[in-house]
Coordinates of C-alpha atoms in Angstrom, one line a residue:
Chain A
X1 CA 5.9 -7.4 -15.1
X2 CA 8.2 -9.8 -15.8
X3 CA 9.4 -12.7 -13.9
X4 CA 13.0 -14.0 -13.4
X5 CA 13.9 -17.5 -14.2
X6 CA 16.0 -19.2 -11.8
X7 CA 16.7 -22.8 -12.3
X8 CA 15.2 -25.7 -14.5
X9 CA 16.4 -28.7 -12.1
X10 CA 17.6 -29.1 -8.6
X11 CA 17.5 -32.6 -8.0
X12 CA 20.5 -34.9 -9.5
X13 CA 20.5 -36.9 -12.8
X14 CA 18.6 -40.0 -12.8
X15 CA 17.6 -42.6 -14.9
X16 CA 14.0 -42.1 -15.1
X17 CA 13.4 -38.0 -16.1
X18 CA 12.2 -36.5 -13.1
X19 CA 8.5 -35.0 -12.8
X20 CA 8.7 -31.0 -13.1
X21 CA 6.8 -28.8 -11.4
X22 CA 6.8 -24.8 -11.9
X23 CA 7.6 -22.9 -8.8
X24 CA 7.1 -19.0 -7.9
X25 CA 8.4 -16.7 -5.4
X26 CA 5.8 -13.8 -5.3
X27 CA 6.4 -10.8 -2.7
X28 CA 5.9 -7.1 -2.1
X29 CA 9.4 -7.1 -1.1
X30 CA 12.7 -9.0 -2.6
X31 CA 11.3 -12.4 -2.4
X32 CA 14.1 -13.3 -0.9
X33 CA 12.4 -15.1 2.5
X34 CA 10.3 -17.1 0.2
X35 CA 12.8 -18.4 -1.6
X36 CA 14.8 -19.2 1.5
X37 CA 11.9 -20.5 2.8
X38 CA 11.0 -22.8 0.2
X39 CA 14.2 -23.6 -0.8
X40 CA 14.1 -25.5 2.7
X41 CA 11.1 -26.9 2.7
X42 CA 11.7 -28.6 -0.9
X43 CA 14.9 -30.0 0.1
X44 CA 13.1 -32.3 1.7
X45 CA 11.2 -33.6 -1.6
X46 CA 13.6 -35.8 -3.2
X47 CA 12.7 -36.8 -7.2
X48 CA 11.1 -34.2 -8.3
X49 CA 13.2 -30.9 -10.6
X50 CA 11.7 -27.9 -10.2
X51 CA 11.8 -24.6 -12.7
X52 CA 11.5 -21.3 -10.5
X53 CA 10.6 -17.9 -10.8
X54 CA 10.7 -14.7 -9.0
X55 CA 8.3 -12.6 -8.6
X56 CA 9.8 -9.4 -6.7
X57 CA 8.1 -6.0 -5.7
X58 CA 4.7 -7.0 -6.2
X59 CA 3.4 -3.8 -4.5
X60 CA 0.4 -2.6 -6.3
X61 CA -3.4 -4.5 -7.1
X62 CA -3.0 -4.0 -10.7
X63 CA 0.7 -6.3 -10.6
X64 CA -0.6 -9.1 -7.8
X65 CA -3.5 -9.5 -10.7
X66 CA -1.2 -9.4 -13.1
X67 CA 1.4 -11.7 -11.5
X68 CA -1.2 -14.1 -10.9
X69 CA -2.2 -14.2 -14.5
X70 CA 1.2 -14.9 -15.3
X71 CA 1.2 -17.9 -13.1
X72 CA -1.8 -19.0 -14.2
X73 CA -0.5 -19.1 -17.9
X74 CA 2.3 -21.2 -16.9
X75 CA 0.1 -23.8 -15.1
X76 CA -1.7 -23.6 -18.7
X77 CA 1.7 -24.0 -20.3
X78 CA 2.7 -26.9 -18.2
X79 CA -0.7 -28.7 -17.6
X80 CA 0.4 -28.7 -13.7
X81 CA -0.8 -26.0 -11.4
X82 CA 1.9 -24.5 -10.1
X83 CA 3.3 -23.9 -6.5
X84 CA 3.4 -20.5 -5.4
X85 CA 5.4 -19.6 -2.2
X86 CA 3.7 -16.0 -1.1
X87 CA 5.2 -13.6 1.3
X88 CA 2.5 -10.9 0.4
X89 CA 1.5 -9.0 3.7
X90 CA -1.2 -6.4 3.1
X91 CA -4.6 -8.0 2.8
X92 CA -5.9 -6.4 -0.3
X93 CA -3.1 -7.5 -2.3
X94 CA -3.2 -10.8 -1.0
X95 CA -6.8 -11.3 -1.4
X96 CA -6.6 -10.0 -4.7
X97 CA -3.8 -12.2 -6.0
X98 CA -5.6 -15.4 -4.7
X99 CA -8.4 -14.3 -6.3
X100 CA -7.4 -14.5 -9.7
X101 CA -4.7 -17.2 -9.3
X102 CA -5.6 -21.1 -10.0
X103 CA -2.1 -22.2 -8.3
X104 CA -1.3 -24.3 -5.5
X105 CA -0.7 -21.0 -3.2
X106 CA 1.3 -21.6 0.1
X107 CA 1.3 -17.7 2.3
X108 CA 3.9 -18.0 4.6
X109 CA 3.1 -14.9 6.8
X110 CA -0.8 -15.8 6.8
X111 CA -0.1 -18.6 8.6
X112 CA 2.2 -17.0 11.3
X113 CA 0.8 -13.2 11.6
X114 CA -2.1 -14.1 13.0
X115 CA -1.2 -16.6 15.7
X116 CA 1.2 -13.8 16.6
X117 CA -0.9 -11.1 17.2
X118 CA -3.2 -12.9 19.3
X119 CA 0.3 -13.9 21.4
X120 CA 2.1 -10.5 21.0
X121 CA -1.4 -8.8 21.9
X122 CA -0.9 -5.8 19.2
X123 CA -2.0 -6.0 15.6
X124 CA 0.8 -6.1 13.0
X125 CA 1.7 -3.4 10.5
X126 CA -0.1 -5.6 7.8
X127 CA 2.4 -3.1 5.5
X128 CA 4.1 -3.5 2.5
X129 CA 7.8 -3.9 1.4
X130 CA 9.4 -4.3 5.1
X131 CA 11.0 -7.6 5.0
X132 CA 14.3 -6.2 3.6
X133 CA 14.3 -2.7 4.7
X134 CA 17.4 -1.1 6.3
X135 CA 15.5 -0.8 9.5
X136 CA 17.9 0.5 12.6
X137 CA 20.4 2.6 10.5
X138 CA 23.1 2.0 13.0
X139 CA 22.9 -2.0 13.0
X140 CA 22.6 -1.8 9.6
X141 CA 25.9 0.4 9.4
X142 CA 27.7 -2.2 11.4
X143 CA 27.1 -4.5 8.7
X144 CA 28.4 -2.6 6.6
X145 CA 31.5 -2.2 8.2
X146 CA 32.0 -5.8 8.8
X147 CA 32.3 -6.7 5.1
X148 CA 34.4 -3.8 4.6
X149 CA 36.6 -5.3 7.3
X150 CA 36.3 -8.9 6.3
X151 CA 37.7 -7.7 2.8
X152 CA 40.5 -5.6 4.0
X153 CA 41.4 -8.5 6.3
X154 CA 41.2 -10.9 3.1
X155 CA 43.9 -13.6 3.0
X156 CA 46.3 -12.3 5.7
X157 CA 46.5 -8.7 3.7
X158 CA 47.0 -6.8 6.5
X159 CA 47.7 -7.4 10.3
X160 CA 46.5 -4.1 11.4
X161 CA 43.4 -4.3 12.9
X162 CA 43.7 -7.9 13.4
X163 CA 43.0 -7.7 17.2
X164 CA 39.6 -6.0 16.2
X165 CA 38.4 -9.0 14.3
X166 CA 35.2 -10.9 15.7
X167 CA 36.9 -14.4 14.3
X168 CA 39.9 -15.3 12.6
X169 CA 39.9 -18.0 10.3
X170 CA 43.5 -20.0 9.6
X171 CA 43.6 -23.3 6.9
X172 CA 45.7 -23.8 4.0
X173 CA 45.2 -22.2 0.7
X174 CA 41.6 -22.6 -1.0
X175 CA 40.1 -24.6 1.7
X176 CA 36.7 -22.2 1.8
X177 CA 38.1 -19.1 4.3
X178 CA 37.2 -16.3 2.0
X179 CA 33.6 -16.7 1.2
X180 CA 32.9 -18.3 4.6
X181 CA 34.4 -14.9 6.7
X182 CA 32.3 -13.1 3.6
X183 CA 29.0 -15.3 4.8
X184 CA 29.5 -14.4 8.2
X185 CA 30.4 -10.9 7.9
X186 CA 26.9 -10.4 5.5
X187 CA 24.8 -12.8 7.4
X188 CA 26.1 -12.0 10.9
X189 CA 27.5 -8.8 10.6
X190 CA 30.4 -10.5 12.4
X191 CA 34.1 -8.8 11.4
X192 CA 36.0 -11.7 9.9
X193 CA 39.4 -11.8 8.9
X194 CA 41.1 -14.3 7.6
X195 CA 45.1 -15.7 7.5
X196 CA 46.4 -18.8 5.2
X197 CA 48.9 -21.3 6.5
X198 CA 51.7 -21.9 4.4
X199 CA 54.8 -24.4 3.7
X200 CA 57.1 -21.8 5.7
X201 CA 54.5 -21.6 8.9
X202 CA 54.9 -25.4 9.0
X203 CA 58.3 -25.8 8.2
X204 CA 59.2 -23.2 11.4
X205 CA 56.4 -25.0 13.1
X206 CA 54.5 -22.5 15.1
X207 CA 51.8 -20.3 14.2
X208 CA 52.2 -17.1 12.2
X209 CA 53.6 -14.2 14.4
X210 CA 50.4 -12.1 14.0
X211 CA 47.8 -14.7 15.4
X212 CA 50.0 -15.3 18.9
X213 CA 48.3 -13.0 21.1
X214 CA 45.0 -13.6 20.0
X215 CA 44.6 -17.3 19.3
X216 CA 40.9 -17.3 21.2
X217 CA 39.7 -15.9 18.3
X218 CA 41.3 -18.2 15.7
X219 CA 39.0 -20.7 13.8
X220 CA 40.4 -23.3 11.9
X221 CA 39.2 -25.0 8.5
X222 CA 40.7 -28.0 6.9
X223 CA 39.5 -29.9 4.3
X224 CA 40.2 -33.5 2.4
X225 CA 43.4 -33.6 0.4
X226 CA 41.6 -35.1 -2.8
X227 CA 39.2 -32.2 -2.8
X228 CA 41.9 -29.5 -2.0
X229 CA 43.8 -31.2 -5.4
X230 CA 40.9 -30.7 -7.9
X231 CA 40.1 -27.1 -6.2
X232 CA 43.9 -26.0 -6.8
X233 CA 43.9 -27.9 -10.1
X234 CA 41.5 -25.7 -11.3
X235 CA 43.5 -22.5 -10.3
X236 CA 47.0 -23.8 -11.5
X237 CA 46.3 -27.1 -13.5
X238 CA 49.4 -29.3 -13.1
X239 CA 51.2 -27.4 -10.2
X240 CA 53.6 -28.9 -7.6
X241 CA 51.0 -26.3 -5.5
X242 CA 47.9 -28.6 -6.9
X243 CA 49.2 -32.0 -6.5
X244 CA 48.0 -34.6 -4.9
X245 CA 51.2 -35.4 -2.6
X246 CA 51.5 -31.5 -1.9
X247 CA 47.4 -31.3 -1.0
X248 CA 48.3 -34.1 1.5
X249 CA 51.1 -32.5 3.0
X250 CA 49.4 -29.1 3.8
X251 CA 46.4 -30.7 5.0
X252 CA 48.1 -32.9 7.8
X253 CA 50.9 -30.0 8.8
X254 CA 47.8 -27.5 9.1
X255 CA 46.0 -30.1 11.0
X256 CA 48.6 -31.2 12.9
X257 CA 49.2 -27.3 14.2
X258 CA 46.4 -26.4 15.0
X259 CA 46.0 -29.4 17.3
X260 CA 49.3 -28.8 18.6
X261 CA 47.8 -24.9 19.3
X262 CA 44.4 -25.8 20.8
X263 CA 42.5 -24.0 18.1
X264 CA 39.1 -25.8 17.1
X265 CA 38.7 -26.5 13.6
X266 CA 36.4 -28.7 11.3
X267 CA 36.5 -29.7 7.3
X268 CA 34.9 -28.2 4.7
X269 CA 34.7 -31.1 2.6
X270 CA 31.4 -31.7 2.4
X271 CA 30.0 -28.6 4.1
X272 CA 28.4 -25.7 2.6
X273 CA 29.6 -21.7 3.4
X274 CA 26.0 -21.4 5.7
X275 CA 26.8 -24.6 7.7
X276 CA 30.4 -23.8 8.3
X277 CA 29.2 -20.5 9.5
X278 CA 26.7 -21.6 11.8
X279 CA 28.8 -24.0 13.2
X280 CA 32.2 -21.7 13.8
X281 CA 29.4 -19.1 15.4
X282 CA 28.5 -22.4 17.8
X283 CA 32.0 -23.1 18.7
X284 CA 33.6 -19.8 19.5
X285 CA 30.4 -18.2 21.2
X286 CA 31.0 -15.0 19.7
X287 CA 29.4 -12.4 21.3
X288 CA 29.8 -9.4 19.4
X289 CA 27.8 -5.9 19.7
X290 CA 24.3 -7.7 19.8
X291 CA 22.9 -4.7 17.4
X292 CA 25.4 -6.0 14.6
X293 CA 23.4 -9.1 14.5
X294 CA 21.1 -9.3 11.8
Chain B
X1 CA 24.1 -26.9 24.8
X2 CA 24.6 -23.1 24.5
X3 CA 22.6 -20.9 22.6
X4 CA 23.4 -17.4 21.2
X5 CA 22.6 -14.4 22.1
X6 CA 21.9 -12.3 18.8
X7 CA 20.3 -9.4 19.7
X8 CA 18.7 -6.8 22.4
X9 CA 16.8 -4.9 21.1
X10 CA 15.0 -4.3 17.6
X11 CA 13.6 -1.0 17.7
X12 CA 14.3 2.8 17.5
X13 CA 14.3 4.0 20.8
X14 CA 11.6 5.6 21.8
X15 CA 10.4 7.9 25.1
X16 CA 8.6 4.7 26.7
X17 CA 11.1 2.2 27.2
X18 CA 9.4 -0.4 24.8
X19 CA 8.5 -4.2 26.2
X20 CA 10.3 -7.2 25.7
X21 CA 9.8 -10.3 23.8
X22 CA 12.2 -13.1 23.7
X23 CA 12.6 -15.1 20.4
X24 CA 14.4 -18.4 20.1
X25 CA 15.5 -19.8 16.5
X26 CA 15.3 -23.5 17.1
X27 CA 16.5 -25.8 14.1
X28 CA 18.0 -29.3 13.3
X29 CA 20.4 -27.3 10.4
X30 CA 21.6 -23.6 10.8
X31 CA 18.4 -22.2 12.1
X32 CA 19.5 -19.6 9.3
X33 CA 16.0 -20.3 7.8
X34 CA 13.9 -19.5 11.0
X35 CA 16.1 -16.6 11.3
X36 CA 15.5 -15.1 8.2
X37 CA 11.5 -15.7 8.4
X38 CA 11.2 -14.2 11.9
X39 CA 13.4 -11.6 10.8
X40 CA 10.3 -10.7 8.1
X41 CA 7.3 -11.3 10.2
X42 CA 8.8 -9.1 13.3
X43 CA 9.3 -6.6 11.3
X44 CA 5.8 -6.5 11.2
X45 CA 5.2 -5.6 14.9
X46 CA 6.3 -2.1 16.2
X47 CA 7.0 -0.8 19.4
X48 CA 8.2 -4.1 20.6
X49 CA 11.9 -5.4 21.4
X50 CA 13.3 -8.2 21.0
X51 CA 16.3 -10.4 23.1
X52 CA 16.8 -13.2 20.3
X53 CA 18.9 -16.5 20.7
X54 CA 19.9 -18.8 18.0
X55 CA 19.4 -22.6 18.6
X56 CA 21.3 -24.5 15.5
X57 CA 21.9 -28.2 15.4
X58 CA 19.3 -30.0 17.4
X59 CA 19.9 -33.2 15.9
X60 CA 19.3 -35.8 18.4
X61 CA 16.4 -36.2 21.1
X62 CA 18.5 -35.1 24.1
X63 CA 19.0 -32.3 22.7
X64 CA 15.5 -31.4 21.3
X65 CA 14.8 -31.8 25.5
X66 CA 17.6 -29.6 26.9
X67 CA 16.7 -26.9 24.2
X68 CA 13.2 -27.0 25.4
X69 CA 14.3 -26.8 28.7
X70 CA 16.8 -23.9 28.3
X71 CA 13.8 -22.1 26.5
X72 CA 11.4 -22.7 30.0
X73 CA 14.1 -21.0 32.4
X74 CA 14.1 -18.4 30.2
X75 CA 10.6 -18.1 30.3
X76 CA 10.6 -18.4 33.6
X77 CA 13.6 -15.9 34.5
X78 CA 11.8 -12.9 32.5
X79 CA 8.2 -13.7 33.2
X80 CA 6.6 -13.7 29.7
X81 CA 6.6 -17.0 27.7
X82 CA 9.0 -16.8 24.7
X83 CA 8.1 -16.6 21.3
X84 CA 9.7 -20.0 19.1
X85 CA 10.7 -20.2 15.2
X86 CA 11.3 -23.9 14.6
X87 CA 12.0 -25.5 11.3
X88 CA 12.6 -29.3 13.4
X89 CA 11.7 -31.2 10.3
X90 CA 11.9 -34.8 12.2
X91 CA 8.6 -35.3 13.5
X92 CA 10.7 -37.4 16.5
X93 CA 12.6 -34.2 17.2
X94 CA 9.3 -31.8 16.9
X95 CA 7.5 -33.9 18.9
X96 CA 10.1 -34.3 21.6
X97 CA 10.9 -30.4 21.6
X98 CA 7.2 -29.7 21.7
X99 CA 6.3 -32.2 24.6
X100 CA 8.9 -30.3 26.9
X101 CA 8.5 -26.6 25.2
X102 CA 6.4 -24.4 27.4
X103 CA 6.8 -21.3 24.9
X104 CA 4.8 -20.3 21.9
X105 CA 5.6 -22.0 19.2
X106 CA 5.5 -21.6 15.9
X107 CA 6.5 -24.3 13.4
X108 CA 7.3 -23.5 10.4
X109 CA 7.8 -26.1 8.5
X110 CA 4.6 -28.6 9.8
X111 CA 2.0 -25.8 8.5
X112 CA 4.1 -26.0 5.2
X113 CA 5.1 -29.8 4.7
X114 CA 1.8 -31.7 5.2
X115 CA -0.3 -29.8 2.7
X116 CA 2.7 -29.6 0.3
X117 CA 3.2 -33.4 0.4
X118 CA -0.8 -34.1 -0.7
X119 CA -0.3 -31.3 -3.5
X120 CA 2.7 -33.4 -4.8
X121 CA 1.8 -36.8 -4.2
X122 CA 5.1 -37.6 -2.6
X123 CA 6.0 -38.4 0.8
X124 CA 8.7 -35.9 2.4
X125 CA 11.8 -37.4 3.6
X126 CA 11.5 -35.7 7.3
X127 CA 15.2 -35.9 7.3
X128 CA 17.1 -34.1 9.7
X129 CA 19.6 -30.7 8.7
X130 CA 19.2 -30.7 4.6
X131 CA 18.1 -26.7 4.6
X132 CA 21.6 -26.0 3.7
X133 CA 23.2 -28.9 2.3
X134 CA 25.4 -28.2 -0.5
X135 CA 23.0 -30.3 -2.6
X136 CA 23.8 -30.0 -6.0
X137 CA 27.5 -30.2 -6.6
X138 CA 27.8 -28.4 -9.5
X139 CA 25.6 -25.3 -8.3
X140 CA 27.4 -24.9 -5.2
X141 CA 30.7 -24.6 -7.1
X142 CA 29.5 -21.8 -9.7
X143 CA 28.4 -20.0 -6.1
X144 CA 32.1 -20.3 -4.9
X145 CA 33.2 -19.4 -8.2
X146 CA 31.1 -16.3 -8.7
X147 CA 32.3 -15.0 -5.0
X148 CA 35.7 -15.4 -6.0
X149 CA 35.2 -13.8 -9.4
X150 CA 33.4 -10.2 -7.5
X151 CA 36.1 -10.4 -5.4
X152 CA 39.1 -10.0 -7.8
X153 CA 36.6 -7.6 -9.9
X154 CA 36.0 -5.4 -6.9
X155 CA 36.9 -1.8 -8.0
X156 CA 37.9 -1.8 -11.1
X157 CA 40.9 -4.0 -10.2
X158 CA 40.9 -5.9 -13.8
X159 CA 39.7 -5.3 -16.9
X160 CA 40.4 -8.8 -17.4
X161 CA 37.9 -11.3 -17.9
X162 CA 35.3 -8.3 -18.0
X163 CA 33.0 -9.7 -20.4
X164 CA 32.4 -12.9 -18.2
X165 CA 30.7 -10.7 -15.6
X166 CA 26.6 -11.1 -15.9
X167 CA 26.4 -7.6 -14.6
X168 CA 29.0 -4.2 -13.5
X169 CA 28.3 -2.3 -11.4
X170 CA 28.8 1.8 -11.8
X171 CA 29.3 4.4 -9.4
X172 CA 31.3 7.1 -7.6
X173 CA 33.0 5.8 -4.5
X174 CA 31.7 4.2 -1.3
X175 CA 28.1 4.3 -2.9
X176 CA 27.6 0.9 -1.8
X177 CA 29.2 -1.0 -5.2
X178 CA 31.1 -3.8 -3.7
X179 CA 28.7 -5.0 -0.9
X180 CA 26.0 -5.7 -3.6
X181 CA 28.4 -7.6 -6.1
X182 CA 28.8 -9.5 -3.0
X183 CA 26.0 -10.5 -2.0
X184 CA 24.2 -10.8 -6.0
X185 CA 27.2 -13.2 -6.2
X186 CA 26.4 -14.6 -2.5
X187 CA 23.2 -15.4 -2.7
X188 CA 22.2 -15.4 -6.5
X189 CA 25.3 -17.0 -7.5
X190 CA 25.8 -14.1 -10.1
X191 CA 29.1 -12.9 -11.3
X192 CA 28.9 -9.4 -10.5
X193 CA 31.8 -6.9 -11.4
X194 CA 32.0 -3.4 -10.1
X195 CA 33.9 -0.3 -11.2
X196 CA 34.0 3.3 -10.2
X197 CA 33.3 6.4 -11.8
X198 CA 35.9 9.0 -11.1
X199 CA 36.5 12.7 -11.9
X200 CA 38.4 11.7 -14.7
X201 CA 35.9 10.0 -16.1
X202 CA 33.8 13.2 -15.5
X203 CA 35.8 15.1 -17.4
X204 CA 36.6 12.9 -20.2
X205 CA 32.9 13.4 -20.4
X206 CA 32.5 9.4 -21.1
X207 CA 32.0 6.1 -19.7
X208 CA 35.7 4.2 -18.7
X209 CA 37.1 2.9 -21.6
X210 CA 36.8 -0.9 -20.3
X211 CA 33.0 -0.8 -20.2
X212 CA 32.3 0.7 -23.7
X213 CA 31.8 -2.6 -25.6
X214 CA 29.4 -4.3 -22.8
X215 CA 27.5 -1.3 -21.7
X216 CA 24.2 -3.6 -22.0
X217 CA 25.6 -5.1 -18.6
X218 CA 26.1 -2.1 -16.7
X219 CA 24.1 -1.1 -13.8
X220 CA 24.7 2.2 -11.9
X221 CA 24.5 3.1 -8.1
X222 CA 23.6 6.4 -7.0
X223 CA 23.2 7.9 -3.6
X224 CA 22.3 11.6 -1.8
X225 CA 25.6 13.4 -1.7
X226 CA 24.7 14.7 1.8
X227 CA 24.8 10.4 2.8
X228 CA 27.8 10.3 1.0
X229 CA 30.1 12.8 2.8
X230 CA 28.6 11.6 6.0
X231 CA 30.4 8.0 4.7
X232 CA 33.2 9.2 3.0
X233 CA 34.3 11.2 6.4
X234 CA 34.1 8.2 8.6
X235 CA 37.2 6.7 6.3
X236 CA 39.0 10.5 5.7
X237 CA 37.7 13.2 8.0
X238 CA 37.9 16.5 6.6
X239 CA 39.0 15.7 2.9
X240 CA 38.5 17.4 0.2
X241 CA 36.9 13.5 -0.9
X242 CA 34.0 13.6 1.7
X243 CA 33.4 17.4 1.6
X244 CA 29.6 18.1 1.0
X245 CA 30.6 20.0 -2.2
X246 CA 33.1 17.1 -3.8
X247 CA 30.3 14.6 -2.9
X248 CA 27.8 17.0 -4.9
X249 CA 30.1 17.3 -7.7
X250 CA 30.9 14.0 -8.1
X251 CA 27.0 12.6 -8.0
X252 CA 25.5 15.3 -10.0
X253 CA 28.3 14.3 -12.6
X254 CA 27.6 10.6 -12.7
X255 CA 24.1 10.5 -13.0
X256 CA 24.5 13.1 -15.9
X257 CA 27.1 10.4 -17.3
X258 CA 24.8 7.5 -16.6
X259 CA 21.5 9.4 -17.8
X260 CA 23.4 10.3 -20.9
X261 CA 24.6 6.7 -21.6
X262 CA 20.9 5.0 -21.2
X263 CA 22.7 3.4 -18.3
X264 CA 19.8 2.3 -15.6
X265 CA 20.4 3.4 -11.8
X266 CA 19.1 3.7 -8.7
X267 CA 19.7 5.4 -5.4
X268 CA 21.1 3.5 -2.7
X269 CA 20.2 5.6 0.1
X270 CA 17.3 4.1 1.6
X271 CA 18.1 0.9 0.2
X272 CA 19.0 -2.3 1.5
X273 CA 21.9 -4.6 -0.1
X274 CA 18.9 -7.0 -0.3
X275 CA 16.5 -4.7 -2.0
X276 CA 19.3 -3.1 -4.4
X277 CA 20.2 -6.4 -5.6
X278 CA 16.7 -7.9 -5.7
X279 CA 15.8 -4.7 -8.1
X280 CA 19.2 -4.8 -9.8
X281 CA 18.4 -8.7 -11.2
X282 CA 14.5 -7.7 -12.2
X283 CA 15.6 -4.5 -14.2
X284 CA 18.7 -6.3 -15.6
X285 CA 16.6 -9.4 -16.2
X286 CA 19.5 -11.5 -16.4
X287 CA 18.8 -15.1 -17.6
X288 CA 22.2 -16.5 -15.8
X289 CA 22.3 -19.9 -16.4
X290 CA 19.9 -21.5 -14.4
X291 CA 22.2 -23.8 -12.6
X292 CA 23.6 -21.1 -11.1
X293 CA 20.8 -19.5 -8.9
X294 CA 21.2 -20.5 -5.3

């Protein structure tokens, strides 16, 4: 079965090349808690590059022996052992893949199960392939219909509905509102529209008609002029609309407005989508339908 | 500090009302991590419910203390100790947060860390809230760029700029097309286009034009016509579009088209966004370019 490729280097240039080590993701299911998993936990290892491979839907014996061949061959390859971040949960398979694999093998649910059926006081399913499963149908459904919302709420397409949204995020063109309300519809389930601010909002100096009535639910993002410039630069290279002297402008009318308004915001210079997300989640409390939560 | 209420209950309903556990997500970052891991493991456990609350940015000592404190009235208000998924990296902040935490506990990142740092031969920087950093520049901004690239290839909008895409999706309508492009491009950093099959194309009797040349990229979507009508009348009731027998029609017809073409599908009636797109990248094998995986 073959293995995916994901990345040859993760730390930033240096003088000196970095050591490499050979990562895998192995799992009955996606793969994709271990790799959220260790993605974490090798932030925190500065100096070393990584080159990573998942190993997805390893659900029978006769693939966790052959996936573990295939990692050993690598650490044969390489002349490292590798690093192997396991969510395997039934027993055989994971017996049978540490069996045959020579790699440095790290089972994140071996570690946890346990303790917590001696604490939960019922044994776990020990079953394969449930990580990622649609599980409640309706919850699921709800998340569903919160990225069909957040895209039909996209960019101040439509008011309609508006008053429906979870969150509404306001900020000036290209300052991260799409794929942040797309984060938190996917992660969250949370309906997220979004509305731009633009020259004429500021120049009439109040906030667009639509948001009025329901500015408690109004989230703002800013972000640094100079980044703002080489974002819109590379959209419209040379634009009055990319410029330095109009990225400046925006920013400060946007931010002056929305202190004028009361509405909470924060920058997105420096922030990723899944930080900006938790953070806005934070500040407004949202308390949607707990089932939409996933 | 206030935490968030995420959810009530995690299970099907059953006869016996089932017994509650209450699970806190404690982190110095997003606590997206912990959330995603105890998401896995309590799938594990049936016939138990779950109140969760979500605990992000416990950054300093004061509030590793109130957190831990907020945690014991819970545990005292509902009688049963809760149940804690902390990825506190600082061992200031872990320490603190254990010293005043009454629940269980389970850390995830101490069972993980230590051994990791003998395997390596490097300390760990212990650093506080890097999970989701935007670490690598120039990764994060191929992420942003392959959202906003599914996004204006949603549905067939453009032909244009086709050939960038790393994979297109195929598929009648509402089969579940556009929430995978989002999250393959979401999470995998993957440009993923999408574009409907429609009874023209059904009588035409051949693939849309547009795709003909790149047909090696194209991944189809199927799903059980009786799922289908059921989510084609929540958006039209009683339409000729979501009646059992148009829905019928209009799957039969596509997989014909797509088993005639040697175009790989799958049915996503079962499946989640996560496994879909986790399958989608393994049968595609796409070799993106490595910089690009998140």
């Amino acid at each position: 079965m073959p293995s995916q490729e994901i990345d040859n280097k993760d730390t930033p240039n240096t003088e000196v090349k970095p050591k490499t080590r050979t990562v895998f993701y192995v799992s009955d299911a996606t793969a994709i808690t271990a790799e959220t998993l260790s993605n974490s936990v090798l932030a925190q290892f500065r100096g070393l590059a990584y080159s990573r491979y998942r190993m997805p839907f390893i659900n029978t014996l006769e693939k966790a022996k052959q996936a573990a061949m295939r990692i050993n061959e690598k650490g044969k390859e390489t002349g490292v052992r590798p690093i192997v971040f396991s969510t395997l949960v039934a027993s055989d398979l994971a017996s049978t893949f540490n069996e045959y694999c020579n790699a440095f093998v790290i089972e994140l649910f071996r570690a946890i199960v346990g303790p917590l059926e001696r604490e939960l006081g019922i044994p776990s399913d020990h079953s394969v392939g449930k990580s990622h499963e649609i599980g409640d149908q309706e919850r699921y459904n709800k998340r569903i219909e919160a990225i069909n919302y957040t895209l039909s709420h996209d960019d101040g397409q439509t008011n309609r509905g508006l008053e429906e949204a979870d969150v509404i995020l306001v900020g000036v063109s290209r300052c991260g509102k799409t794929p942040t309300s797309l984060y938190l519809a996917m992660q969250y389930g949370i309906k997220a529209a979004n509305y731009p601010l633009i020259p004429e909002d500021f120049e009439r100096g109040e906030l667009p008609h639509a948001l009025q009535g329901i500015k408690k639910k109004v989230f703002g993002l800013s972000i640094r002029p100079e980044r703002l410039s080489v974002i819109r630069n590379e959209r419209r290279p040379f634009s009055e609309y990319a410029s330095i002297e109009n990225c400046r402008y925006e920013t400060r009318e946007a931010e002056m407005m929305m202190n004028r308004e009361n509405i909470p915001f924060l920058s997105s210079t420096t922030k990723s989508i899944e930080e900006i997300s938790a953070t806005i989640l934070q500040k407004l409390k949202i308390k949607a339908d707990p089932h939409i939560r996933l």
